[in-house]
Amino acid sequence: MSDILSQRLEQLAQSDVTQTLQAIRRGIEKESLRIDQEGRLSQQSHPKGLGSALTHPAITTDYSEALIEFITPVSDSIDASLASLADAHKFAFGQMNGEQFWPMSMPCYVEDEGQIPIAQYGSSNIAQMKTIYRKGLHSRYGSMMQVIAGVHYNFSMPDAFWPVWQDILGQQQMDAAEFRSEHYMGLLRNYYRYAWVIPFLFGASPALCGSFLQGREHNLPFEKLGKGTLYLPYATSLRMSDLGYTNSSQSQLYVCHNTLTDYVSCLQSAISTPSDDFAKLGIKDADGQYRQLNANVLQIENELYSPIRPKRVAQSGETPTQALRRAGVEYVEVRSLDVNPFSPVGVDKLTVAFIDLLLCLCLLEESGPRDPDDQQRARENMIKVVLEGRKPGLMLERRNGPVSLRQWGEDIVEQLRPIAKLLDQGQRHNTYQQALAAQLRRFQQPELTTSGRLIEQLIKSNMDNGQFGLHLASQYKKLLTSVPYQQSDDGYWQNLAAQSLQQQREMEQQVQPSLDDFLADYFARNGQPFSL
C-alpha cells in the first residue's frame, strides 16, 4: 500500500466512520430469465400480476418479455438489499403460472433466436421507443446475446463522506458537485485497472448451452459435457467474453474517463456518428415499421457495453448524459457481475461486501489519467481472465510489467485490509474482513471461485448445464416461496403493481405527438440529427 493511501486512511479513521464510510449506499439490479417446467425460455408475456414493466419501480423487463429485472431500493444495509431482492422473487413466483427463474447468466436452451420475445411496454411514445431500441439491438447484434443475464451493482458514498474527503485532500476551493464527479471518475479509471478481479472471483459462466452458438463463428477450443454443454476448462465468465456481454463490435470504441466532460463528449460522439454497417439495416422496413432508432454507432447511451458506468438519476425527458452534465456523477453502476447460481437470489452478502471494498480502494487510491494503452492493457487482462482465469501460473500485465494473477490478487487483498477494518469498526460482525478472507482463499485456490465450483460439479456429474440449472431453479422456487416476506407483504407488492398499471394507463391516455415527431424532438433535445 502506498504511503499516500495509508495517510488518507489514517485521517478517515479520525472522522466519524459510521457516517463517512459505513453508510455506503447501494442498490442491486438482478436479471433473470423466466423458464417453463422443462427449462425452456418462456413464451408468455410479462405477467400482468407483476404490474407494468414500463412504470414499476422494482420489477421490470430488460431486453425480452422473458427477461425480468428486479431493482432494489437504495439502502445503506447489505442485509436490507438482499431481503428486498428475496421479497421481490417471492412475490413474482406467485404471479408466474408455474414458471421458474433460470439461475445462471448464460441463457437456457433456446431452439431458435426467433423464439426470444422482444419486450413490450405499451402504446405510449416512450414505451414504443423502448421497444424500437430493443429491435435495434436485435438487428445489430442478434437476440441471443441480449438475453444474457447479469447483476448490476449501484454504489455511492455517503453524503457525509465528501466534505471530509475534500478537507483531507485540501481541495475545499472546488465546487462540491465538481469535486464529487472528479473523484467518481477517478474511481472508474482505477476500476478498469482492477476489473479482471470481478470475473475471476465471481464469474459463474465457464460453460454454456450449445444452442447459444447457433449461427455464430468463434475460434474457442470448447470441450463438450453431457448432451449439449460446451465449456472451457479454465474459463470464469463467458458472459464477459466477446461471445457475450463484452460486445466485440464496440472493441475499437474509445471512451475517455479522464474527466466527466471527456466521458460525455465521447458518448455524444458515438451516438451522433453514423455507422455504414448499421445504415445498411435501414431505419424502417418496407411496411414503415422501425427496425432501429437510428443508424449511428450507438442508438442511445445505454447501448454502450461497459463494465462500469458513471450515473445520475435522470429527470423526466432527460437523457443519461444530460443528467450528468446538469449535476455531475451521483453514483457508479458496476455491470460485470454474473448471476451466482449458488445463491437463491443470484448474489450473496460476502460478494457485495467485497465489491464495496474494491470500489472504496478505487476511490481512495491515486488515479492518474487513462490512455489508449491503459485501455488496451485492461482489455487484454480481462480477455485472459474470462477465458482462462483459473489456469495455473496465468500472467497478467500491470503498468510496470507482468505479474502472476495470484500475486496481484494477494497484493490487492493486502491493500484492502485496512479498509475492511474501518468498515467493520464498531459493527457486530466483521463482514468485510470475512469477505476479504474468503476472496484471499480464492486467489490461492482458484477451484474455490464460483466458476471453479460450478465446473467441478458439472464435470463430476457429467451433467448438462441445463440439467443443473433446472435442478437449482426448482430448489430456489421451493425455498423462496416457503419462507415469509422479510420486509413487506403480498399487499405491498399488489399495490405497487396496481399503481404501475394505472400510471401506464394515464400515460397512454394523454394526447401525444406522432411517434416520428416524438423521436425527432427527443434526439433534437439530445443534440442529435434525426432522419428517416
Short mmCIF file of C-alpha atoms in Angstrom, two decimals:
data_model
loop_
_atom_site.label_atom_id
_atom_site.label_comp_id
_atom_site.label_asym_id
_atom_site.label_seq_id
_atom_site.Cartn_x
_atom_site.Cartn_y
_atom_site.Cartn_z
CA MET A 1 0.00 0.00 0.00
CA SER A 2 1.29 3.44 -0.90
CA ASP A 3 2.23 5.90 1.83
CA ILE A 4 -0.32 8.38 0.45
CA LEU A 5 -3.19 5.88 0.75
CA SER A 6 -2.09 4.90 4.26
CA GLN A 7 -2.10 8.55 5.36
CA ARG A 8 -5.54 9.10 3.86
CA LEU A 9 -6.96 6.08 5.66
CA GLU A 10 -5.49 7.25 8.95
CA GLN A 11 -7.19 10.61 8.51
CA LEU A 12 -10.50 8.95 7.61
CA ALA A 13 -10.20 6.79 10.73
CA GLN A 14 -10.21 10.00 12.79
CA SER A 15 -13.58 11.03 11.34
CA ASP A 16 -16.99 9.61 12.29
CA VAL A 17 -16.51 6.35 10.38
CA THR A 18 -20.16 5.39 10.87
CA GLN A 19 -21.21 8.43 8.85
CA THR A 20 -18.33 8.85 6.41
CA LEU A 21 -17.64 5.25 5.37
CA GLN A 22 -20.01 2.68 6.82
CA ALA A 23 -23.18 4.28 5.44
CA ILE A 24 -22.32 3.26 1.86
CA ARG A 25 -25.45 3.43 -0.28
CA ARG A 26 -26.21 0.63 -2.70
CA GLY A 27 -28.84 -0.75 -4.99
CA ILE A 28 -28.97 -4.09 -6.81
CA GLU A 29 -30.46 -4.81 -10.22
CA LYS A 30 -30.73 -8.53 -10.93
CA GLU A 31 -31.88 -10.04 -14.23
CA SER A 32 -33.47 -13.47 -14.56
CA LEU A 33 -34.95 -15.38 -17.49
CA ARG A 34 -38.34 -16.96 -16.95
CA ILE A 35 -38.38 -20.64 -17.93
CA ASP A 36 -41.06 -23.33 -18.16
CA GLN A 37 -41.03 -26.63 -16.29
CA GLU A 38 -38.75 -28.22 -18.93
CA GLY A 39 -36.17 -25.45 -18.69
CA ARG A 40 -37.07 -23.73 -21.95
CA LEU A 41 -37.39 -20.00 -22.40
CA SER A 42 -40.86 -18.73 -21.52
CA GLN A 43 -43.02 -17.69 -24.46
CA GLN A 44 -45.54 -15.96 -22.19
CA SER A 45 -45.87 -12.19 -21.91
CA HIS A 46 -44.62 -10.38 -18.82
CA PRO A 47 -47.15 -11.46 -16.15
CA LYS A 48 -49.79 -8.78 -15.64
CA GLY A 49 -49.86 -9.55 -11.92
CA LEU A 50 -46.34 -8.14 -11.68
CA GLY A 51 -47.55 -4.74 -12.86
CA SER A 52 -46.34 -2.54 -15.69
CA ALA A 53 -42.81 -3.16 -16.93
CA LEU A 54 -42.78 0.48 -18.05
CA THR A 55 -43.56 2.16 -14.73
CA HIS A 56 -42.99 -0.36 -11.89
CA PRO A 57 -40.14 0.85 -9.63
CA ALA A 58 -38.94 -2.63 -8.62
CA ILE A 59 -39.93 -5.18 -11.28
CA THR A 60 -39.44 -4.55 -14.98
CA THR A 61 -38.05 -6.30 -18.07
CA ASP A 62 -34.75 -5.86 -19.85
CA TYR A 63 -34.38 -6.93 -23.49
CA SER A 64 -37.05 -9.62 -23.61
CA GLU A 65 -40.53 -10.19 -22.25
CA ALA A 66 -38.97 -13.25 -20.62
CA LEU A 67 -36.07 -11.35 -19.01
CA ILE A 68 -37.27 -9.93 -15.70
CA GLU A 69 -35.22 -7.33 -13.87
CA PHE A 70 -35.55 -6.82 -10.12
CA ILE A 71 -34.48 -3.44 -8.73
CA THR A 72 -33.95 -2.90 -5.01
CA PRO A 73 -34.42 0.47 -3.29
CA VAL A 74 -31.29 2.39 -2.34
CA SER A 75 -30.11 1.21 1.10
CA ASP A 76 -27.13 1.52 3.42
CA SER A 77 -27.62 -2.09 4.59
CA ILE A 78 -26.43 -5.13 2.64
CA ASP A 79 -28.91 -7.32 4.52
CA ALA A 80 -31.80 -4.99 3.65
CA SER A 81 -30.88 -5.00 -0.05
CA LEU A 82 -30.74 -8.80 -0.19
CA ALA A 83 -34.00 -9.08 1.77
CA SER A 84 -35.71 -6.76 -0.71
CA LEU A 85 -34.44 -8.91 -3.56
CA ALA A 86 -35.75 -12.08 -1.91
CA ASP A 87 -39.18 -10.49 -1.30
CA ALA A 88 -39.46 -9.45 -4.95
CA HIS A 89 -38.66 -13.00 -6.08
CA LYS A 90 -41.21 -14.45 -3.68
CA PHE A 91 -43.98 -12.20 -4.98
CA ALA A 92 -43.02 -12.82 -8.62
CA PHE A 93 -43.30 -16.60 -8.25
CA GLY A 94 -46.93 -16.18 -7.24
CA GLN A 95 -47.73 -14.35 -10.50
CA MET A 96 -45.91 -16.63 -12.98
CA ASN A 97 -48.30 -19.53 -13.54
CA GLY A 98 -45.83 -22.23 -12.52
CA GLU A 99 -42.78 -20.78 -14.25
CA GLN A 100 -39.35 -20.57 -12.65
CA PHE A 101 -36.25 -18.39 -12.87
CA TRP A 102 -33.18 -19.58 -14.73
CA PRO A 103 -30.41 -19.28 -12.09
CA MET A 104 -27.48 -18.59 -14.44
CA SER A 105 -26.16 -15.78 -16.62
CA MET A 106 -25.81 -17.64 -19.93
CA PRO A 107 -29.23 -18.47 -21.37
CA CYS A 108 -31.12 -21.72 -21.05
CA TYR A 109 -31.79 -23.85 -24.14
CA VAL A 110 -33.21 -21.69 -26.91
CA GLU A 111 -34.10 -23.66 -30.03
CA ASP A 112 -34.25 -20.64 -32.30
CA GLU A 113 -33.43 -16.97 -31.84
CA GLY A 114 -36.86 -16.14 -33.22
CA GLN A 115 -38.34 -17.62 -30.02
CA ILE A 116 -36.96 -14.74 -27.94
CA PRO A 117 -39.85 -12.28 -27.49
CA ILE A 118 -38.74 -8.62 -27.50
CA ALA A 119 -40.01 -6.63 -24.52
CA GLN A 120 -43.22 -4.63 -24.97
CA TYR A 121 -44.11 -1.61 -22.85
CA GLY A 122 -47.44 -0.35 -24.16
CA SER A 123 -48.67 2.18 -26.71
CA SER A 124 -47.23 5.45 -25.39
CA ASN A 125 -44.41 7.02 -27.38
CA ILE A 126 -41.80 6.37 -24.69
CA ALA A 127 -42.95 2.74 -24.48
CA GLN A 128 -42.66 2.31 -28.26
CA MET A 129 -39.22 3.93 -28.19
CA LYS A 130 -38.03 1.38 -25.63
CA THR A 131 -39.22 -1.49 -27.83
CA ILE A 132 -37.70 0.00 -31.00
CA TYR A 133 -34.36 0.34 -29.22
CA ARG A 134 -34.51 -3.37 -28.46
CA LYS A 135 -35.43 -4.15 -32.06
CA GLY A 136 -32.30 -2.24 -33.00
CA LEU A 137 -30.24 -4.41 -30.66
CA HIS A 138 -31.70 -7.48 -32.34
CA SER A 139 -30.90 -6.15 -35.82
CA ARG A 140 -27.36 -5.14 -34.85
CA TYR A 141 -26.19 -7.96 -32.60
CA GLY A 142 -28.84 -10.66 -32.56
CA SER A 143 -31.24 -11.54 -29.76
CA MET A 144 -29.27 -14.37 -28.18
CA MET A 145 -26.63 -12.06 -26.74
CA GLN A 146 -29.33 -9.79 -25.33
CA VAL A 147 -30.85 -12.43 -23.04
CA ILE A 148 -27.63 -12.99 -21.12
CA ALA A 149 -28.48 -12.10 -17.52
CA GLY A 150 -26.33 -10.28 -15.01
CA VAL A 151 -26.30 -8.42 -11.71
CA HIS A 152 -25.73 -4.66 -11.72
CA TYR A 153 -24.49 -3.05 -8.54
CA ASN A 154 -25.10 0.64 -7.86
CA PHE A 155 -22.70 2.23 -5.38
CA SER A 156 -22.34 5.66 -3.82
CA MET A 157 -20.51 7.07 -0.85
CA PRO A 158 -22.49 8.70 2.00
CA ASP A 159 -23.08 12.45 1.67
CA ALA A 160 -21.12 12.96 4.90
CA PHE A 161 -18.02 11.44 3.33
CA TRP A 162 -17.47 14.10 0.68
CA PRO A 163 -16.71 17.22 2.75
CA VAL A 164 -14.37 15.14 4.94
CA TRP A 165 -12.60 13.76 1.88
CA GLN A 166 -12.42 17.21 0.32
CA ASP A 167 -10.76 18.51 3.51
CA ILE A 168 -8.29 15.59 3.64
CA LEU A 169 -7.22 16.29 0.05
CA GLY A 170 -7.03 20.04 0.65
CA GLN A 171 -9.42 20.81 -2.20
CA GLN A 172 -12.00 22.85 -0.31
CA GLN A 173 -11.97 25.52 -3.02
CA MET A 174 -13.59 23.16 -5.55
CA ASP A 175 -17.32 23.16 -6.18
CA ALA A 176 -18.79 20.22 -4.24
CA ALA A 177 -20.53 18.63 -7.24
CA GLU A 178 -17.43 19.04 -9.41
CA PHE A 179 -15.24 17.51 -6.69
CA ARG A 180 -17.57 14.53 -6.35
CA SER A 181 -17.66 13.93 -10.11
CA GLU A 182 -13.89 14.20 -10.43
CA HIS A 183 -13.32 11.54 -7.79
CA TYR A 184 -16.01 9.20 -9.07
CA MET A 185 -14.30 9.40 -12.48
CA GLY A 186 -11.04 8.53 -10.72
CA LEU A 187 -12.82 5.52 -9.22
CA LEU A 188 -13.83 4.43 -12.73
CA ARG A 189 -10.27 4.69 -14.06
CA ASN A 190 -8.93 2.58 -11.22
CA TYR A 191 -11.78 0.09 -11.56
CA TYR A 192 -10.82 -0.63 -15.16
CA ARG A 193 -7.31 -1.50 -13.96
CA TYR A 194 -8.74 -3.95 -11.43
CA ALA A 195 -11.75 -5.05 -13.49
CA TRP A 196 -10.43 -8.57 -14.07
CA VAL A 197 -10.82 -9.28 -10.35
CA ILE A 198 -14.64 -9.50 -10.52
CA PRO A 199 -14.88 -12.23 -13.22
CA PHE A 200 -12.01 -14.15 -11.61
CA LEU A 201 -13.61 -14.29 -8.18
CA PHE A 202 -17.31 -14.25 -9.07
CA GLY A 203 -17.55 -15.24 -12.74
CA ALA A 204 -20.15 -18.00 -13.00
CA SER A 205 -20.33 -18.77 -16.70
CA PRO A 206 -17.48 -21.13 -17.66
CA ALA A 207 -19.98 -23.23 -19.65
CA LEU A 208 -22.92 -22.60 -21.95
CA CYS A 209 -25.63 -24.41 -23.84
CA GLY A 210 -24.51 -25.26 -27.37
CA SER A 211 -27.70 -23.61 -28.70
CA PHE A 212 -26.21 -20.23 -27.76
CA LEU A 213 -23.64 -20.52 -30.56
CA GLN A 214 -26.08 -21.36 -33.36
CA GLY A 215 -25.03 -19.44 -36.46
CA ARG A 216 -22.11 -17.75 -34.69
CA GLU A 217 -18.46 -18.05 -35.63
CA HIS A 218 -15.79 -18.43 -32.96
CA ASN A 219 -12.34 -19.93 -32.54
CA LEU A 220 -12.57 -21.02 -28.91
CA PRO A 221 -11.42 -24.58 -28.11
CA PHE A 222 -14.60 -25.72 -26.38
CA GLU A 223 -14.87 -29.13 -24.76
CA LYS A 224 -18.20 -30.94 -24.58
CA LEU A 225 -20.05 -32.04 -21.49
CA GLY A 226 -23.23 -34.10 -21.28
CA LYS A 227 -25.52 -33.87 -24.29
CA GLY A 228 -25.04 -30.28 -25.37
CA THR A 229 -22.98 -28.22 -22.92
CA LEU A 230 -19.77 -26.55 -24.08
CA TYR A 231 -17.11 -25.30 -21.69
CA LEU A 232 -13.56 -24.03 -21.42
CA PRO A 233 -11.61 -25.79 -18.62
CA TYR A 234 -10.21 -22.60 -17.05
CA ALA A 235 -12.88 -20.08 -18.09
CA THR A 236 -14.52 -17.85 -15.49
CA SER A 237 -17.11 -15.68 -17.27
CA LEU A 238 -18.01 -16.36 -20.89
CA ARG A 239 -20.67 -13.70 -20.35
CA MET A 240 -17.87 -11.13 -20.24
CA SER A 241 -16.08 -12.54 -23.31
CA ASP A 242 -16.57 -11.44 -26.92
CA LEU A 243 -19.27 -14.13 -27.13
CA GLY A 244 -21.42 -12.27 -24.66
CA TYR A 245 -21.76 -9.00 -22.82
CA THR A 246 -18.45 -7.52 -23.97
CA ASN A 247 -19.50 -6.63 -27.49
CA SER A 248 -16.64 -7.17 -29.96
CA SER A 249 -18.19 -4.70 -32.42
CA GLN A 250 -17.53 -1.92 -29.87
CA SER A 251 -13.98 -3.01 -29.01
CA GLN A 252 -12.46 -0.13 -31.02
CA LEU A 253 -14.77 2.47 -29.49
CA TYR A 254 -12.62 4.64 -27.24
CA VAL A 255 -14.42 6.24 -24.32
CA CYS A 256 -12.24 8.56 -22.24
CA HIS A 257 -12.73 8.54 -18.47
CA ASN A 258 -10.19 11.22 -17.56
CA THR A 259 -12.89 13.82 -16.86
CA LEU A 260 -16.66 13.80 -16.86
CA THR A 261 -16.57 16.26 -19.77
CA ASP A 262 -14.38 13.88 -21.77
CA TYR A 263 -16.68 10.95 -21.00
CA VAL A 264 -19.83 12.79 -22.02
CA SER A 265 -18.13 14.10 -25.15
CA CYS A 266 -17.09 10.59 -26.23
CA LEU A 267 -20.59 9.24 -25.67
CA GLN A 268 -22.14 12.16 -27.54
CA SER A 269 -19.80 11.47 -30.44
CA ALA A 270 -20.73 7.78 -30.55
CA ILE A 271 -24.48 8.45 -30.51
CA SER A 272 -24.11 11.13 -33.20
CA THR A 273 -21.69 9.38 -35.58
CA PRO A 274 -23.29 7.46 -38.48
CA SER A 275 -22.33 3.82 -38.97
CA ASP A 276 -22.12 2.47 -42.52
CA ASP A 277 -22.84 -1.07 -41.28
CA PHE A 278 -25.92 -0.10 -39.30
CA ALA A 279 -27.15 2.16 -42.10
CA LYS A 280 -27.40 -0.94 -44.31
CA LEU A 281 -30.02 -2.31 -41.94
CA GLY A 282 -32.35 0.60 -42.63
CA ILE A 283 -34.24 2.67 -40.07
CA LYS A 284 -37.63 1.29 -41.14
CA ASP A 285 -38.76 -1.80 -43.00
CA ALA A 286 -40.90 -1.89 -46.15
CA ASP A 287 -44.07 -1.61 -44.05
CA GLY A 288 -42.85 1.54 -42.34
CA GLN A 289 -42.10 -0.19 -39.04
CA TYR A 290 -38.96 0.85 -37.17
CA ARG A 291 -36.01 -1.55 -37.23
CA GLN A 292 -33.83 0.69 -35.04
CA LEU A 293 -33.91 4.20 -33.60
CA ASN A 294 -31.17 5.46 -35.91
CA ALA A 295 -28.13 4.23 -37.83
CA ASN A 296 -25.47 5.72 -35.55
CA VAL A 297 -22.64 3.88 -33.78
CA LEU A 298 -24.87 3.85 -30.69
CA GLN A 299 -28.64 4.34 -30.89
CA ILE A 300 -28.65 5.78 -27.35
CA GLU A 301 -26.17 5.90 -24.47
CA ASN A 302 -27.39 2.64 -22.94
CA GLU A 303 -26.10 0.68 -25.93
CA LEU A 304 -22.51 1.16 -24.78
CA TYR A 305 -21.30 -2.13 -23.32
CA SER A 306 -19.07 -1.34 -20.36
CA PRO A 307 -18.21 -2.99 -17.03
CA ILE A 308 -18.88 0.21 -15.08
CA ARG A 309 -20.70 3.50 -15.72
CA PRO A 310 -20.99 6.89 -14.03
CA LYS A 311 -24.66 7.59 -13.37
CA ARG A 312 -27.17 10.15 -12.13
CA VAL A 313 -30.91 9.70 -11.77
CA ALA A 314 -32.38 11.50 -14.79
CA GLN A 315 -35.32 13.86 -14.63
CA SER A 316 -38.37 13.33 -16.84
CA GLY A 317 -37.40 13.63 -20.52
CA GLU A 318 -33.71 13.83 -19.70
CA THR A 319 -31.06 11.55 -21.23
CA PRO A 320 -28.29 10.00 -19.10
CA THR A 321 -25.63 12.35 -20.49
CA GLN A 322 -27.86 15.38 -19.96
CA ALA A 323 -28.32 14.34 -16.32
CA LEU A 324 -24.55 14.02 -15.88
CA ARG A 325 -23.94 17.42 -17.48
CA ARG A 326 -26.61 19.02 -15.30
CA ALA A 327 -25.46 17.90 -11.87
CA GLY A 328 -22.49 15.55 -12.15
CA VAL A 329 -21.97 11.95 -11.08
CA GLU A 330 -24.29 10.70 -8.35
CA TYR A 331 -23.27 7.04 -8.21
CA VAL A 332 -21.49 4.34 -10.21
CA GLU A 333 -23.01 1.21 -11.71
CA VAL A 334 -20.88 -1.96 -11.77
CA ARG A 335 -22.09 -4.20 -14.59
CA SER A 336 -19.58 -7.07 -14.65
CA LEU A 337 -21.13 -9.41 -12.09
CA ASP A 338 -22.53 -12.76 -13.24
CA VAL A 339 -25.65 -14.25 -11.69
CA ASN A 340 -24.41 -16.55 -8.91
CA PRO A 341 -26.05 -19.96 -9.41
CA PHE A 342 -25.26 -20.90 -5.80
CA SER A 343 -27.43 -18.10 -4.40
CA PRO A 344 -31.25 -18.21 -4.49
CA VAL A 345 -31.32 -14.52 -5.48
CA GLY A 346 -28.20 -14.52 -7.66
CA VAL A 347 -25.84 -12.63 -5.34
CA ASP A 348 -24.66 -13.08 -1.75
CA LYS A 349 -23.53 -10.92 1.17
CA LEU A 350 -19.79 -11.57 1.00
CA THR A 351 -19.74 -10.76 -2.72
CA VAL A 352 -21.45 -7.42 -2.09
CA ALA A 353 -19.07 -6.66 0.78
CA PHE A 354 -16.01 -7.38 -1.36
CA ILE A 355 -17.27 -5.15 -4.17
CA ASP A 356 -17.75 -2.37 -1.60
CA LEU A 357 -14.12 -2.81 -0.56
CA LEU A 358 -12.80 -2.80 -4.10
CA LEU A 359 -14.77 0.31 -5.02
CA CYS A 360 -13.57 2.09 -1.88
CA LEU A 361 -9.98 1.30 -2.85
CA CYS A 362 -10.62 2.58 -6.38
CA LEU A 363 -11.99 5.81 -4.93
CA LEU A 364 -9.37 6.42 -2.24
CA GLU A 365 -6.30 5.43 -4.25
CA GLU A 366 -4.47 7.88 -6.53
CA SER A 367 -5.78 7.61 -10.08
CA GLY A 368 -3.74 9.00 -12.93
CA PRO A 369 -5.09 9.57 -16.44
CA ARG A 370 -6.20 6.63 -18.58
CA ASP A 371 -4.91 6.48 -22.16
CA PRO A 372 -5.49 4.02 -25.04
CA ASP A 373 -2.55 1.87 -23.86
CA ASP A 374 -4.10 1.65 -20.42
CA GLN A 375 -7.42 0.68 -22.01
CA GLN A 376 -5.80 -1.99 -24.18
CA ARG A 377 -3.89 -3.47 -21.22
CA ALA A 378 -7.11 -3.69 -19.19
CA ARG A 379 -8.94 -5.30 -22.10
CA GLU A 380 -6.22 -7.91 -22.61
CA ASN A 381 -6.19 -8.76 -18.90
CA MET A 382 -9.96 -9.14 -18.98
CA ILE A 383 -9.86 -11.43 -22.02
CA LYS A 384 -7.25 -13.64 -20.36
CA VAL A 385 -9.21 -13.92 -17.13
CA VAL A 386 -12.64 -14.60 -18.62
CA LEU A 387 -11.28 -17.33 -20.91
CA GLU A 388 -8.57 -18.94 -18.74
CA GLY A 389 -8.55 -17.16 -15.40
CA ARG A 390 -8.11 -20.34 -13.33
CA LYS A 391 -5.16 -21.59 -15.41
CA PRO A 392 -2.17 -22.27 -13.12
CA GLY A 393 0.54 -19.64 -13.41
CA LEU A 394 -1.55 -17.24 -15.51
CA MET A 395 0.29 -13.95 -16.03
CA LEU A 396 -1.32 -10.51 -16.34
CA GLU A 397 0.09 -7.10 -17.25
CA ARG A 398 0.42 -4.24 -14.81
CA ARG A 399 1.76 -0.83 -15.80
CA ASN A 400 5.19 -1.79 -14.50
CA GLY A 401 5.29 -5.19 -16.22
CA PRO A 402 3.99 -8.78 -15.99
CA VAL A 403 2.77 -10.30 -12.74
CA SER A 404 1.04 -13.55 -11.86
CA LEU A 405 -2.68 -13.34 -11.25
CA ARG A 406 -2.22 -14.87 -7.81
CA GLN A 407 0.45 -12.36 -6.77
CA TRP A 408 -1.58 -9.39 -7.99
CA GLY A 409 -4.66 -10.74 -6.23
CA GLU A 410 -2.77 -11.15 -2.95
CA ASP A 411 -1.40 -7.62 -3.31
CA ILE A 412 -4.94 -6.26 -3.76
CA VAL A 413 -6.13 -8.12 -0.65
CA GLU A 414 -3.34 -6.51 1.39
CA GLN A 415 -4.38 -3.07 0.11
CA LEU A 416 -7.96 -3.79 1.17
CA ARG A 417 -7.21 -4.94 4.73
CA PRO A 418 -7.19 -1.50 6.43
CA ILE A 419 -10.34 -0.51 4.53
CA ALA A 420 -12.08 -3.67 5.72
CA LYS A 421 -11.11 -2.89 9.32
CA LEU A 422 -12.54 0.63 9.03
CA LEU A 423 -15.81 -0.65 7.55
CA ASP A 424 -16.10 -3.27 10.31
CA GLN A 425 -15.18 -0.86 13.11
CA GLY A 426 -17.80 -0.95 15.86
CA GLN A 427 -20.00 -3.45 14.00
CA ARG A 428 -21.35 -6.69 15.49
CA HIS A 429 -19.99 -8.81 12.67
CA ASN A 430 -16.72 -8.43 10.78
CA THR A 431 -18.45 -8.87 7.44
CA TYR A 432 -15.83 -7.05 5.38
CA GLN A 433 -12.89 -8.89 6.90
CA GLN A 434 -14.74 -12.18 6.37
CA ALA A 435 -15.30 -11.24 2.73
CA LEU A 436 -11.63 -10.43 2.32
CA ALA A 437 -10.52 -13.73 3.87
CA ALA A 438 -12.87 -15.65 1.57
CA GLN A 439 -11.50 -13.98 -1.55
CA LEU A 440 -7.88 -14.45 -0.49
CA ARG A 441 -8.55 -18.21 -0.39
CA ARG A 442 -9.90 -17.99 -3.93
CA PHE A 443 -6.80 -16.25 -5.22
CA GLN A 444 -4.73 -19.02 -3.64
CA GLN A 445 -7.08 -21.87 -4.60
CA PRO A 446 -8.90 -20.99 -7.85
CA GLU A 447 -11.07 -24.10 -7.61
CA LEU A 448 -12.93 -22.26 -4.81
CA THR A 449 -14.07 -19.47 -7.17
CA THR A 450 -17.68 -19.54 -8.31
CA SER A 451 -16.68 -20.74 -11.79
CA GLY A 452 -14.36 -23.36 -10.27
CA ARG A 453 -17.13 -24.76 -8.07
CA LEU A 454 -19.59 -24.81 -10.94
CA ILE A 455 -17.35 -26.52 -13.48
CA GLU A 456 -16.26 -29.10 -10.89
CA GLN A 457 -19.88 -30.04 -10.20
CA LEU A 458 -20.72 -30.31 -13.90
CA ILE A 459 -17.69 -32.44 -14.76
CA LYS A 460 -18.00 -34.75 -11.74
CA SER A 461 -21.65 -35.45 -12.50
CA ASN A 462 -21.23 -35.29 -16.30
CA MET A 463 -24.34 -33.14 -16.14
CA ASP A 464 -25.56 -30.69 -18.75
CA ASN A 465 -25.56 -27.03 -17.78
CA GLY A 466 -29.29 -27.12 -18.48
CA GLN A 467 -29.96 -30.07 -16.18
CA PHE A 468 -28.06 -28.45 -13.34
CA GLY A 469 -29.72 -25.08 -13.89
CA LEU A 470 -33.20 -26.62 -13.91
CA HIS A 471 -32.41 -28.52 -10.70
CA LEU A 472 -31.32 -25.29 -8.98
CA ALA A 473 -34.31 -23.35 -10.36
CA SER A 474 -36.71 -25.85 -8.81
CA GLN A 475 -34.86 -25.78 -5.47
CA TYR A 476 -34.85 -21.99 -5.28
CA LYS A 477 -38.51 -21.71 -6.17
CA LYS A 478 -39.43 -24.06 -3.32
CA LEU A 479 -37.17 -22.18 -0.92
CA LEU A 480 -38.24 -18.63 -1.75
CA THR A 481 -41.96 -19.42 -1.83
CA SER A 482 -41.81 -21.24 1.51
CA VAL A 483 -40.12 -18.50 3.56
CA PRO A 484 -42.07 -15.47 4.85
CA TYR A 485 -41.59 -11.98 3.46
CA GLN A 486 -38.72 -10.21 5.22
CA GLN A 487 -39.55 -6.54 4.63
CA SER A 488 -43.03 -6.40 3.09
CA ASP A 489 -46.08 -8.49 2.35
CA ASP A 490 -48.21 -9.55 -0.59
CA GLY A 491 -50.41 -6.46 -0.25
CA TYR A 492 -47.43 -4.14 -0.63
CA TRP A 493 -46.43 -5.75 -3.93
CA GLN A 494 -50.01 -5.92 -5.20
CA ASN A 495 -50.42 -2.19 -4.55
CA LEU A 496 -47.18 -1.42 -6.39
CA ALA A 497 -48.37 -3.49 -9.34
CA ALA A 498 -51.79 -1.81 -9.43
CA GLN A 499 -50.27 1.67 -9.17
CA SER A 500 -47.84 0.97 -12.00
CA LEU A 501 -50.63 -0.28 -14.30
CA GLN A 502 -52.68 2.81 -13.52
CA GLN A 503 -49.70 5.04 -14.25
CA GLN A 504 -49.20 3.35 -17.61
CA ARG A 505 -52.90 3.81 -18.48
CA GLU A 506 -52.69 7.51 -17.65
CA MET A 507 -49.63 7.92 -19.85
CA GLU A 508 -51.39 6.22 -22.75
CA GLN A 509 -54.49 8.41 -22.37
CA GLN A 510 -52.54 11.62 -22.74
CA VAL A 511 -52.55 13.40 -26.09
CA GLN A 512 -49.26 12.61 -27.77
CA PRO A 513 -47.47 13.72 -30.94
CA SER A 514 -46.81 11.16 -33.66
CA LEU A 515 -44.05 8.68 -32.93
CA ASP A 516 -41.89 10.23 -35.68
CA ASP A 517 -42.30 13.70 -34.16
CA PHE A 518 -41.65 12.38 -30.66
CA LEU A 519 -38.38 10.74 -31.70
CA ALA A 520 -37.30 13.79 -33.71
CA ASP A 521 -37.87 16.00 -30.66
CA TYR A 522 -36.11 13.53 -28.33
CA PHE A 523 -32.95 13.41 -30.42
CA ALA A 524 -33.02 17.15 -31.10
CA ARG A 525 -33.03 17.80 -27.36
CA ASN A 526 -30.07 15.46 -27.12
CA GLY A 527 -28.19 17.33 -29.83
CA GLN A 528 -28.61 14.60 -32.45
CA PRO A 529 -29.93 14.90 -36.00
CA PHE A 530 -32.88 12.65 -36.77
CA SER A 531 -33.63 11.32 -40.23
CA LEU A 532 -35.81 8.54 -41.59
#
